[in-house]
Amino acid sequence: MMGTQEAPALLFYDFDMEAHVPSDHMLREIDRFLDVGTIRQLLKQYYSHLGRPSIDPELIVRMLVVGYVMGIRSERRLCDEVHLNLAYRWFCRLGLNQKVPDHSTFSKYRHGKFRDSDLLRSVFEATVARCISEGLVGGHGFAVDASLIEADVDRMNSTAQAEWDASAIDPDDAPRAVREYLDVLDDKAFGASTPVKPKFTSHSDPASQWTAARKGPAIFTYSNNYLIDTDHSVIVDIEATRSIRQAEVGAAQTMVDRTEERFGIKPDWLVADTAYGSAENLAWLTKKRSIIPFIPLIDKSERKDGTFSRSDFEWDEDNDRYTCPEGQHLLQSRRNYSDPRRKEPKTGRRRYRATKAICDACPSKSKCCPNTNTRFIGREEHEDARDFARLAAKSPFNPKAQAKRKKVEMLFAHLKRILGLGRLRLRGPCGIRDEFTLAAIAQNLRKLAKLRPKTAETRITI
């Protein structure tokens, strides 16, 4: 006989939400590692002691974490999903009869108390601290990289460089993203990163960068910068910048300094791609921070016409000179000064050359300088740091370090394909920073849930 399903005519229901959430659900694992116990204390000064109670800020943070962990990009859809999904309600500490906040609440908290208190950064750092306490951060080797994320702007709604004048903008009559752009004109991660102006500037989000770095049609983007520990790919710091090399290199230095300040961790070595191989950055890593750089160099000193390259000449640091394969010296200056201080090496790019008489009599002139009277070699100000990077590249550990560098690229792939952050939803430097921070929180929480699974059953009663 065919059965039928009818709604039971019961007045009261005995419903245990805990029993309806699968024991192996991802949110169960993540809930064990999300530290939101200090949220109310951080926000206490931003609330009045009078008036009606506000929506619990912990609820807003938990809902945002659900959205980024589960790849729900729309806040309207997030509210609907939390309303319908029992696991989401359980994670957000919402009972069946409790109302889900309206989607507009997220904007009010984001542009108000969360931003004033830098709450999302605090939650991110608490997650990193939990990764450290769980033994997922070794602290010996870090990797850094940046990925382009498309901005939420229309390419057609932009102005050419010659027609854009930031001084003509009235801050009182400008949208929030434009006001944030004016605030970061002197920030080295945005306006002050380079004096070169972009070819086009977006009207709705002028801090975004017009770039064709994706080898396709030019678009407006931001750069998401990750500094990760290479042991288990834990994101130890993040930074949002314009999509240009100078800003990304500056962000890497900021993240290394901030990680040591916040957690007392400084890596022994750092691996990155060629974009971070500038002489200034290598000098900062080796001389100021004592970090071994496994970073490829853009080196055009090697000749391909069969003549001697710069690597064939031996550098003598003590005597400030090069020695050619025939044993002759290339000097920066051959004059004798009565004041020895005038003989001190100059800063900046220096040129070392041999005399014409020596080169004319040299048996290897045809292999050294066949088309010039003398041979000279240029040396940059931080060439010693570049030499150290060359030695690091020849070490047996360098292939392993370069393989570990791909872990940060895998995180960016996960960010775009699994979490759905291929295009930004918010605008302005502050909104972009919030999106990147929440995405990093989600990735670290998923990492904790995967590598430190639950060993004992825990029950949360609502």
Tab-separated table of C-alpha atoms in Angstrom:
chain	number	residue	atom	x	y	z
A	1	MET	CA	0.000	0.000	0.000
A	2	MET	CA	1.294	3.465	-0.884
A	3	GLY	CA	2.158	5.541	2.154
A	4	THR	CA	1.247	9.202	2.623
A	5	GLN	CA	3.035	11.982	4.441
A	6	GLU	CA	1.001	14.369	6.562
A	7	ALA	CA	2.102	17.103	8.914
A	8	PRO	CA	1.590	15.979	12.521
A	9	ALA	CA	-0.925	18.006	14.423
A	10	LEU	CA	1.309	18.783	17.383
A	11	LEU	CA	1.184	22.017	19.304
A	12	PHE	CA	4.709	21.804	20.708
A	13	TYR	CA	7.851	20.302	19.191
A	14	ASP	CA	10.904	18.928	20.963
A	15	PHE	CA	13.688	19.902	18.556
A	16	ASP	CA	17.423	19.480	19.227
A	17	MET	CA	19.388	21.490	16.655
A	18	GLU	CA	22.638	19.914	17.831
A	19	ALA	CA	21.437	16.484	16.747
A	20	HIS	CA	20.569	17.702	13.250
A	21	VAL	CA	24.030	19.098	12.431
A	22	PRO	CA	26.277	16.336	11.010
A	23	SER	CA	29.190	15.471	13.242
A	24	ASP	CA	31.641	15.835	10.351
A	25	HIS	CA	30.313	19.177	9.106
A	26	MET	CA	33.057	21.709	8.366
A	27	LEU	CA	31.477	24.371	10.554
A	28	ARG	CA	31.701	22.044	13.565
A	29	GLU	CA	35.467	21.882	13.125
A	30	ILE	CA	35.835	25.588	12.410
A	31	ASP	CA	33.789	26.521	15.463
A	32	ARG	CA	36.466	25.034	17.699
A	33	PHE	CA	39.100	27.445	16.385
A	34	LEU	CA	37.221	30.709	15.831
A	35	ASP	CA	38.144	32.997	18.721
A	36	VAL	CA	35.533	35.737	19.097
A	37	GLY	CA	35.598	35.953	22.872
A	38	THR	CA	37.212	39.411	22.897
A	39	ILE	CA	34.876	41.043	20.371
A	40	ARG	CA	32.582	42.665	22.935
A	41	GLN	CA	35.526	43.989	24.919
A	42	LEU	CA	37.102	45.527	21.799
A	43	LEU	CA	33.840	47.208	20.811
A	44	LYS	CA	32.753	48.287	24.274
A	45	GLN	CA	33.987	51.866	23.895
A	46	TYR	CA	31.955	52.324	20.693
A	47	TYR	CA	28.606	51.666	22.388
A	48	SER	CA	26.550	53.924	24.615
A	49	HIS	CA	25.372	52.702	28.006
A	50	LEU	CA	21.906	54.014	27.151
A	51	GLY	CA	19.334	52.928	24.587
A	52	ARG	CA	18.133	49.611	23.240
A	53	PRO	CA	20.512	46.623	22.994
A	54	SER	CA	22.159	46.341	19.592
A	55	ILE	CA	22.477	43.294	17.374
A	56	ASP	CA	25.193	41.089	18.824
A	57	PRO	CA	28.466	41.906	16.969
A	58	GLU	CA	29.587	38.307	17.470
A	59	LEU	CA	26.586	37.213	15.397
A	60	ILE	CA	27.655	39.528	12.553
A	61	VAL	CA	31.215	38.191	12.611
A	62	ARG	CA	30.031	34.584	12.649
A	63	MET	CA	27.708	35.208	9.725
A	64	LEU	CA	30.543	36.853	7.747
A	65	VAL	CA	32.802	33.892	8.498
A	66	VAL	CA	30.096	31.519	7.238
A	67	GLY	CA	29.820	33.528	4.036
A	68	TYR	CA	33.539	33.472	3.260
A	69	VAL	CA	34.123	29.884	4.394
A	70	MET	CA	31.257	28.556	2.296
A	71	GLY	CA	31.879	30.857	-0.682
A	72	ILE	CA	28.636	32.855	-0.354
A	73	ARG	CA	29.506	36.184	-1.961
A	74	SER	CA	26.149	37.973	-1.617
A	75	GLU	CA	25.146	39.244	1.826
A	76	ARG	CA	21.466	39.101	0.855
A	77	ARG	CA	21.880	35.461	-0.053
A	78	LEU	CA	23.889	34.883	3.133
A	79	CYS	CA	20.950	36.071	5.239
A	80	ASP	CA	18.635	33.703	3.360
A	81	GLU	CA	21.029	30.777	3.784
A	82	VAL	CA	21.470	31.372	7.512
A	83	HIS	CA	17.684	31.562	7.844
A	84	LEU	CA	17.191	28.192	6.102
A	85	ASN	CA	20.295	26.162	6.933
A	86	LEU	CA	20.357	24.490	10.353
A	87	ALA	CA	24.146	24.157	10.391
A	88	TYR	CA	24.540	27.883	9.723
A	89	ARG	CA	22.072	28.702	12.487
A	90	TRP	CA	23.928	26.401	14.865
A	91	PHE	CA	27.258	28.066	14.055
A	92	CYS	CA	25.768	31.559	14.470
A	93	ARG	CA	24.126	30.615	17.796
A	94	LEU	CA	20.647	31.347	16.419
A	95	GLY	CA	17.646	29.390	17.649
A	96	LEU	CA	14.773	28.392	15.383
A	97	ASN	CA	12.622	31.255	16.615
A	98	GLN	CA	15.332	33.928	16.404
A	99	LYS	CA	15.352	36.387	13.538
A	100	VAL	CA	18.284	36.730	11.130
A	101	PRO	CA	19.583	40.321	10.863
A	102	ASP	CA	18.844	42.307	7.717
A	103	HIS	CA	21.583	42.474	5.104
A	104	SER	CA	21.970	46.242	5.621
A	105	THR	CA	23.321	45.545	9.111
A	106	PHE	CA	26.608	44.332	7.628
A	107	SER	CA	27.274	47.681	5.965
A	108	LYS	CA	26.466	49.631	9.127
A	109	TYR	CA	28.860	47.549	11.213
A	110	ARG	CA	31.544	47.439	8.512
A	111	HIS	CA	31.657	51.198	7.945
A	112	GLY	CA	31.258	51.963	11.625
A	113	LYS	CA	32.384	50.018	14.659
A	114	PHE	CA	34.304	47.242	12.875
A	115	ARG	CA	36.447	49.704	10.946
A	116	ASP	CA	36.992	52.097	13.832
A	117	SER	CA	38.181	49.284	16.090
A	118	ASP	CA	40.037	47.326	13.371
A	119	LEU	CA	38.091	44.306	14.577
A	120	LEU	CA	38.593	42.080	11.548
A	121	ARG	CA	42.370	42.433	11.825
A	122	SER	CA	42.093	41.388	15.487
A	123	VAL	CA	40.066	38.296	14.537
A	124	PHE	CA	42.617	37.425	11.847
A	125	GLU	CA	45.541	37.743	14.252
A	126	ALA	CA	43.696	35.616	16.810
A	127	THR	CA	43.343	32.938	14.129
A	128	VAL	CA	47.058	33.126	13.326
A	129	ALA	CA	47.860	32.866	17.036
A	130	ARG	CA	45.723	29.720	17.205
A	131	CYS	CA	47.626	28.250	14.238
A	132	ILE	CA	50.872	28.958	16.077
A	133	SER	CA	49.625	27.335	19.290
A	134	GLU	CA	48.513	24.270	17.296
A	135	GLY	CA	52.035	23.874	15.903
A	136	LEU	CA	51.171	24.735	12.290
A	137	VAL	CA	53.668	27.613	12.008
A	138	GLY	CA	57.330	26.643	12.022
A	139	GLY	CA	58.646	30.183	11.525
A	140	HIS	CA	61.760	29.073	9.615
A	141	GLY	CA	60.727	29.839	6.044
A	142	PHE	CA	58.183	32.247	4.599
A	143	ALA	CA	56.865	32.785	1.074
A	144	VAL	CA	55.379	35.996	-0.274
A	145	ASP	CA	53.391	36.735	-3.397
A	146	ALA	CA	50.589	38.922	-4.728
A	147	SER	CA	47.554	38.102	-6.838
A	148	LEU	CA	45.400	40.416	-8.929
A	149	ILE	CA	41.722	40.564	-7.948
A	150	GLU	CA	39.373	42.371	-10.308
A	151	ALA	CA	37.765	45.489	-8.845
A	152	ASP	CA	34.005	46.037	-8.854
A	153	VAL	CA	34.059	48.833	-11.446
A	154	ASP	CA	33.017	49.427	-15.026
A	155	ARG	CA	35.947	49.894	-17.392
A	156	MET	CA	33.972	52.379	-19.434
A	157	ASN	CA	33.347	54.627	-16.415
A	158	SER	CA	36.911	55.962	-16.251
A	159	THR	CA	39.030	58.984	-17.145
A	160	ALA	CA	42.329	59.193	-18.992
A	161	GLN	CA	45.446	60.248	-17.099
A	162	ALA	CA	45.650	63.691	-18.686
A	163	GLU	CA	42.080	64.540	-17.642
A	164	TRP	CA	42.147	63.254	-14.041
A	165	ASP	CA	42.751	65.834	-11.325
A	166	ALA	CA	42.476	64.569	-7.750
A	167	SER	CA	42.745	68.094	-6.325
A	168	ALA	CA	39.466	69.052	-8.016
A	169	ILE	CA	37.449	66.470	-6.022
A	170	ASP	CA	35.189	67.819	-3.293
A	171	PRO	CA	35.435	65.321	-0.382
A	172	ASP	CA	32.074	66.452	1.033
A	173	ASP	CA	30.298	65.569	-2.202
A	174	ALA	CA	32.246	62.408	-3.100
A	175	PRO	CA	31.245	58.740	-2.598
A	176	ARG	CA	32.861	56.748	0.194
A	177	ALA	CA	35.323	54.945	-2.135
A	178	VAL	CA	36.517	58.283	-3.566
A	179	ARG	CA	37.027	59.722	-0.078
A	180	GLU	CA	39.065	56.672	0.879
A	181	TYR	CA	41.137	57.190	-2.270
A	182	LEU	CA	41.935	60.755	-1.161
A	183	ASP	CA	42.953	59.459	2.273
A	184	VAL	CA	45.565	57.032	0.853
A	185	LEU	CA	47.273	59.366	-1.634
A	186	ASP	CA	50.270	59.493	0.726
A	187	ASP	CA	50.153	55.796	1.615
A	188	LYS	CA	53.083	53.815	0.203
A	189	ALA	CA	50.736	50.923	-0.559
A	190	PHE	CA	48.591	53.117	-2.810
A	191	GLY	CA	49.164	56.696	-3.968
A	192	ALA	CA	52.761	57.127	-2.817
A	193	SER	CA	54.014	53.774	-4.100
A	194	THR	CA	55.191	55.311	-7.384
A	195	PRO	CA	55.056	58.751	-9.047
A	196	VAL	CA	53.872	57.124	-12.275
A	197	LYS	CA	50.177	57.748	-12.830
A	198	PRO	CA	47.925	55.003	-14.234
A	199	LYS	CA	46.758	55.299	-17.812
A	200	PHE	CA	43.108	55.380	-16.720
A	201	THR	CA	41.401	56.110	-13.400
A	202	SER	CA	38.011	54.736	-12.397
A	203	HIS	CA	35.365	57.208	-11.285
A	204	SER	CA	33.697	54.839	-8.825
A	205	ASP	CA	36.894	53.382	-7.303
A	206	PRO	CA	39.907	55.570	-8.210
A	207	ALA	CA	42.305	53.683	-5.896
A	208	SER	CA	42.107	50.600	-8.139
A	209	GLN	CA	44.876	50.079	-10.689
A	210	TRP	CA	44.429	49.917	-14.462
A	211	THR	CA	46.616	47.006	-15.563
A	212	ALA	CA	47.072	44.437	-18.313
A	213	ALA	CA	49.282	42.146	-16.222
A	214	ARG	CA	46.954	39.195	-16.859
A	215	LYS	CA	48.131	39.091	-20.487
A	216	GLY	CA	44.651	39.987	-21.671
A	217	PRO	CA	42.390	43.036	-21.880
A	218	ALA	CA	43.319	45.678	-19.318
A	219	ILE	CA	41.091	45.840	-16.226
A	220	PHE	CA	40.936	47.641	-12.894
A	221	THR	CA	42.355	45.504	-10.077
A	222	TYR	CA	43.738	45.425	-6.561
A	223	SER	CA	46.568	43.200	-5.305
A	224	ASN	CA	46.039	40.731	-2.485
A	225	ASN	CA	49.417	40.162	-0.789
A	226	TYR	CA	49.988	37.003	1.256
A	227	LEU	CA	52.867	36.178	3.574
A	228	ILE	CA	52.674	32.476	4.440
A	229	ASP	CA	54.604	29.998	6.516
A	230	THR	CA	55.793	27.261	4.163
A	231	ASP	CA	55.368	24.379	6.640
A	232	HIS	CA	51.565	24.142	6.382
A	233	SER	CA	50.654	27.139	4.166
A	234	VAL	CA	49.282	29.188	7.048
A	235	ILE	CA	48.699	32.832	6.123
A	236	VAL	CA	50.600	34.828	8.742
A	237	ASP	CA	49.839	38.266	7.292
A	238	ILE	CA	47.937	39.999	4.513
A	239	GLU	CA	48.032	43.409	2.876
A	240	ALA	CA	45.950	45.135	0.210
A	241	THR	CA	47.769	47.341	-2.315
A	242	ARG	CA	47.620	48.746	-5.798
A	243	SER	CA	48.587	46.283	-8.513
A	244	ILE	CA	52.104	47.530	-9.162
A	245	ARG	CA	55.466	46.032	-8.276
A	246	GLN	CA	56.653	48.829	-5.969
A	247	ALA	CA	53.541	48.601	-3.803
A	248	GLU	CA	53.735	44.800	-3.610
A	249	VAL	CA	57.409	44.848	-2.594
A	250	GLY	CA	56.656	47.462	0.064
A	251	ALA	CA	53.788	45.304	1.328
A	252	ALA	CA	56.146	42.336	1.698
A	253	GLN	CA	58.447	44.388	3.922
A	254	THR	CA	55.503	45.672	5.958
A	255	MET	CA	54.201	42.143	6.522
A	256	VAL	CA	57.599	40.772	7.597
A	257	ASP	CA	58.004	43.582	10.139
A	258	ARG	CA	54.443	43.282	11.415
A	259	THR	CA	54.677	39.507	11.852
A	260	GLU	CA	57.743	39.887	14.045
A	261	GLU	CA	56.063	42.690	16.010
A	262	ARG	CA	52.782	40.824	16.572
A	263	PHE	CA	53.990	37.255	17.072
A	264	GLY	CA	57.751	37.488	17.609
A	265	ILE	CA	58.442	35.386	14.504
A	266	LYS	CA	61.145	36.244	11.977
A	267	PRO	CA	61.931	33.749	9.206
A	268	ASP	CA	65.407	32.449	8.457
A	269	TRP	CA	64.701	32.642	4.731
A	270	LEU	CA	62.147	34.109	2.360
A	271	VAL	CA	61.194	32.815	-1.079
A	272	ALA	CA	59.499	34.924	-3.752
A	273	ASP	CA	59.393	35.413	-7.516
A	274	THR	CA	61.459	37.753	-9.669
A	275	ALA	CA	59.262	40.784	-8.957
A	276	TYR	CA	60.778	40.950	-5.452
A	277	GLY	CA	64.378	40.718	-6.699
A	278	SER	CA	65.195	44.425	-6.774
A	279	ALA	CA	68.544	45.452	-5.306
A	280	GLU	CA	66.875	47.637	-2.660
A	281	ASN	CA	64.611	44.839	-1.455
A	282	LEU	CA	67.449	42.322	-1.354
A	283	ALA	CA	69.559	44.780	0.629
A	284	TRP	CA	66.689	45.272	3.078
A	285	LEU	CA	66.331	41.504	3.561
A	286	THR	CA	70.011	40.652	3.908
A	287	LYS	CA	71.455	43.700	5.678
A	288	LYS	CA	68.592	45.031	7.782
A	289	ARG	CA	66.597	41.885	8.536
A	290	SER	CA	69.283	39.152	8.181
A	291	ILE	CA	66.966	36.976	6.067
A	292	ILE	CA	68.298	34.698	3.329
A	293	PRO	CA	66.540	35.574	0.033
A	294	PHE	CA	65.712	32.731	-2.333
A	295	ILE	CA	64.597	35.159	-5.010
A	296	PRO	CA	65.499	34.937	-8.728
A	297	LEU	CA	67.241	37.982	-10.145
A	298	ILE	CA	66.755	39.800	-13.409
A	299	ASP	CA	70.386	39.587	-14.430
A	300	LYS	CA	71.499	40.893	-17.838
A	301	SER	CA	75.207	40.884	-17.082
A	302	GLU	CA	75.860	37.581	-18.851
A	303	ARG	CA	77.049	38.031	-22.444
A	304	LYS	CA	76.061	35.691	-25.257
A	305	ASP	CA	78.620	36.737	-27.903
A	306	GLY	CA	81.475	34.671	-26.490
A	307	THR	CA	83.208	37.556	-24.683
A	308	PHE	CA	83.878	37.723	-20.956
A	309	SER	CA	80.819	38.360	-18.768
A	310	ARG	CA	80.882	40.156	-15.446
A	311	SER	CA	80.865	36.809	-13.638
A	312	ASP	CA	84.309	36.101	-15.149
A	313	PHE	CA	85.733	39.030	-13.184
A	314	GLU	CA	86.531	38.577	-9.503
A	315	TRP	CA	85.294	41.200	-7.076
A	316	ASP	CA	87.658	42.361	-4.309
A	317	GLU	CA	85.596	44.032	-1.597
A	318	ASP	CA	88.558	45.060	0.575
A	319	ASN	CA	90.353	46.908	-2.220
A	320	ASP	CA	87.210	48.073	-4.066
A	321	ARG	CA	88.193	46.644	-7.442
A	322	TYR	CA	87.580	43.903	-10.015
A	323	THR	CA	90.267	41.515	-11.236
A	324	CYS	CA	90.043	40.312	-14.836
A	325	PRO	CA	90.890	36.736	-15.978
A	326	GLU	CA	94.383	37.962	-16.929
A	327	GLY	CA	95.034	39.273	-13.403
A	328	GLN	CA	94.693	42.982	-14.195
A	329	HIS	CA	92.728	45.334	-11.954
A	330	LEU	CA	89.712	47.415	-12.892
A	331	LEU	CA	89.481	50.452	-10.599
A	332	GLN	CA	86.900	53.134	-9.989
A	333	SER	CA	89.564	55.836	-9.848
A	334	ARG	CA	93.339	55.865	-10.297
A	335	ARG	CA	94.076	59.341	-8.968
A	336	ASN	CA	96.046	59.882	-5.762
A	337	TYR	CA	94.432	62.417	-3.422
A	338	SER	CA	96.075	64.202	-0.519
A	339	ASP	CA	92.810	63.742	1.411
A	340	PRO	CA	92.159	59.973	1.763
A	341	ARG	CA	88.438	60.608	2.255
A	342	ARG	CA	88.121	61.646	-1.374
A	343	LYS	CA	89.206	58.135	-2.320
A	344	GLU	CA	86.275	56.500	-0.516
A	345	PRO	CA	83.892	54.525	-2.759
A	346	LYS	CA	80.995	56.508	-4.135
A	347	THR	CA	77.389	55.523	-3.557
A	348	GLY	CA	74.983	54.672	-6.316
A	349	ARG	CA	76.042	52.996	-9.531
A	350	ARG	CA	79.830	52.825	-9.944
A	351	ARG	CA	81.967	52.085	-12.974
A	352	TYR	CA	85.267	50.180	-12.833
A	353	ARG	CA	87.610	50.230	-15.814
A	354	ALA	CA	91.119	49.254	-16.855
A	355	THR	CA	93.595	51.538	-18.617
A	356	LYS	CA	93.933	51.649	-22.390
A	357	ALA	CA	97.588	50.635	-22.198
A	358	ILE	CA	96.763	47.495	-20.228
A	359	CYS	CA	93.913	46.503	-22.540
A	360	ASP	CA	95.947	47.112	-25.735
A	361	ALA	CA	98.686	44.788	-24.494
A	362	CYS	CA	96.324	42.129	-23.159
A	363	PRO	CA	96.340	38.804	-25.066
A	364	SER	CA	92.614	38.304	-24.262
A	365	LYS	CA	91.435	41.647	-25.646
A	366	SER	CA	89.488	39.927	-28.443
A	367	LYS	CA	87.511	37.980	-25.842
A	368	CYS	CA	87.121	40.888	-23.436
A	369	CYS	CA	86.521	44.176	-25.274
A	370	PRO	CA	87.008	43.691	-29.030
A	371	ASN	CA	84.973	46.765	-29.967
A	372	THR	CA	86.145	49.240	-27.311
A	373	ASN	CA	89.497	50.579	-26.163
A	374	THR	CA	89.051	49.489	-22.546
A	375	ARG	CA	86.798	47.202	-20.545
A	376	PHE	CA	84.563	48.636	-17.851
A	377	ILE	CA	82.101	47.009	-15.447
A	378	GLY	CA	79.151	48.715	-13.780
A	379	ARG	CA	78.314	47.886	-10.180
A	380	GLU	CA	75.058	48.854	-8.484
A	381	GLU	CA	74.914	50.302	-4.973
A	382	HIS	CA	73.551	47.067	-3.483
A	383	GLU	CA	75.408	44.660	-5.734
A	384	ASP	CA	76.727	42.826	-2.681
A	385	ALA	CA	73.146	41.905	-1.768
A	386	ARG	CA	72.562	40.700	-5.328
A	387	ASP	CA	75.760	38.627	-5.122
A	388	PHE	CA	74.468	37.038	-1.925
A	389	ALA	CA	71.169	36.217	-3.668
A	390	ARG	CA	73.136	34.591	-6.507
A	391	LEU	CA	74.964	32.414	-3.977
A	392	ALA	CA	71.644	31.465	-2.371
A	393	ALA	CA	70.281	30.492	-5.792
A	394	LYS	CA	73.195	28.079	-6.253
A	395	SER	CA	72.647	26.374	-2.889
A	396	PRO	CA	71.202	22.814	-2.796
A	397	PHE	CA	68.206	24.080	-0.827
A	398	ASN	CA	67.058	26.561	-3.477
A	399	PRO	CA	65.010	24.020	-5.552
A	400	LYS	CA	63.134	23.004	-2.393
A	401	ALA	CA	62.473	26.641	-1.511
A	402	GLN	CA	61.163	27.368	-5.001
A	403	ALA	CA	58.847	24.351	-4.751
A	404	LYS	CA	57.513	25.661	-1.435
A	405	ARG	CA	56.823	29.027	-3.074
A	406	LYS	CA	54.055	27.418	-5.115
A	407	LYS	CA	52.079	26.918	-1.914
A	408	VAL	CA	51.142	30.578	-1.890
A	409	GLU	CA	49.992	30.308	-5.508
A	410	MET	CA	47.790	27.372	-4.511
A	411	LEU	CA	46.218	29.546	-1.813
A	412	PHE	CA	45.345	32.165	-4.415
A	413	ALA	CA	43.829	29.467	-6.635
A	414	HIS	CA	41.762	28.250	-3.663
A	415	LEU	CA	40.743	31.832	-2.922
A	416	LYS	CA	39.368	32.384	-6.416
A	417	ARG	CA	37.966	28.983	-7.343
A	418	ILE	CA	36.657	27.621	-4.014
A	419	LEU	CA	35.874	30.772	-2.039
A	420	GLY	CA	34.724	32.604	-5.180
A	421	LEU	CA	36.825	35.749	-4.699
A	422	GLY	CA	37.634	36.242	-8.373
A	423	ARG	CA	36.011	39.665	-8.370
A	424	LEU	CA	35.671	42.066	-5.465
A	425	ARG	CA	32.286	43.068	-4.109
A	426	LEU	CA	33.295	46.102	-2.013
A	427	ARG	CA	35.012	49.276	-3.178
A	428	GLY	CA	37.696	51.534	-1.786
A	429	PRO	CA	40.911	50.605	0.078
A	430	CYS	CA	39.073	49.959	3.361
A	431	GLY	CA	36.462	47.713	1.790
A	432	ILE	CA	39.119	45.780	-0.117
A	433	ARG	CA	41.134	45.318	3.068
A	434	ASP	CA	38.047	43.925	4.825
A	435	GLU	CA	37.395	41.439	2.017
A	436	PHE	CA	40.982	40.189	1.932
A	437	THR	CA	41.106	39.892	5.728
A	438	LEU	CA	37.901	37.858	5.921
A	439	ALA	CA	39.078	35.596	3.105
A	440	ALA	CA	42.374	34.952	4.928
A	441	ILE	CA	40.470	34.188	8.144
A	442	ALA	CA	38.362	31.658	6.249
A	443	GLN	CA	41.378	29.978	4.668
A	444	ASN	CA	43.230	29.677	7.969
A	445	LEU	CA	40.143	28.276	9.698
A	446	ARG	CA	39.677	25.699	6.959
A	447	LYS	CA	43.348	24.788	7.337
A	448	LEU	CA	42.922	24.274	11.093
A	449	ALA	CA	39.814	22.168	10.552
A	450	LYS	CA	41.646	19.965	8.072
A	451	LEU	CA	44.923	19.473	9.926
A	452	ARG	CA	43.585	19.419	13.491
A	453	PRO	CA	40.319	17.438	13.328
A	454	LYS	CA	38.122	16.944	16.357
A	455	THR	CA	39.111	14.021	18.589
A	456	ALA	CA	36.315	14.177	21.152
A	457	GLU	CA	32.631	14.928	20.734
A	458	THR	CA	31.678	18.401	21.887
A	459	ARG	CA	28.096	19.576	22.197
A	460	ILE	CA	26.786	23.118	22.133
A	461	THR	CA	23.277	23.593	23.421
A	462	ILE	CA	21.200	26.458	22.101
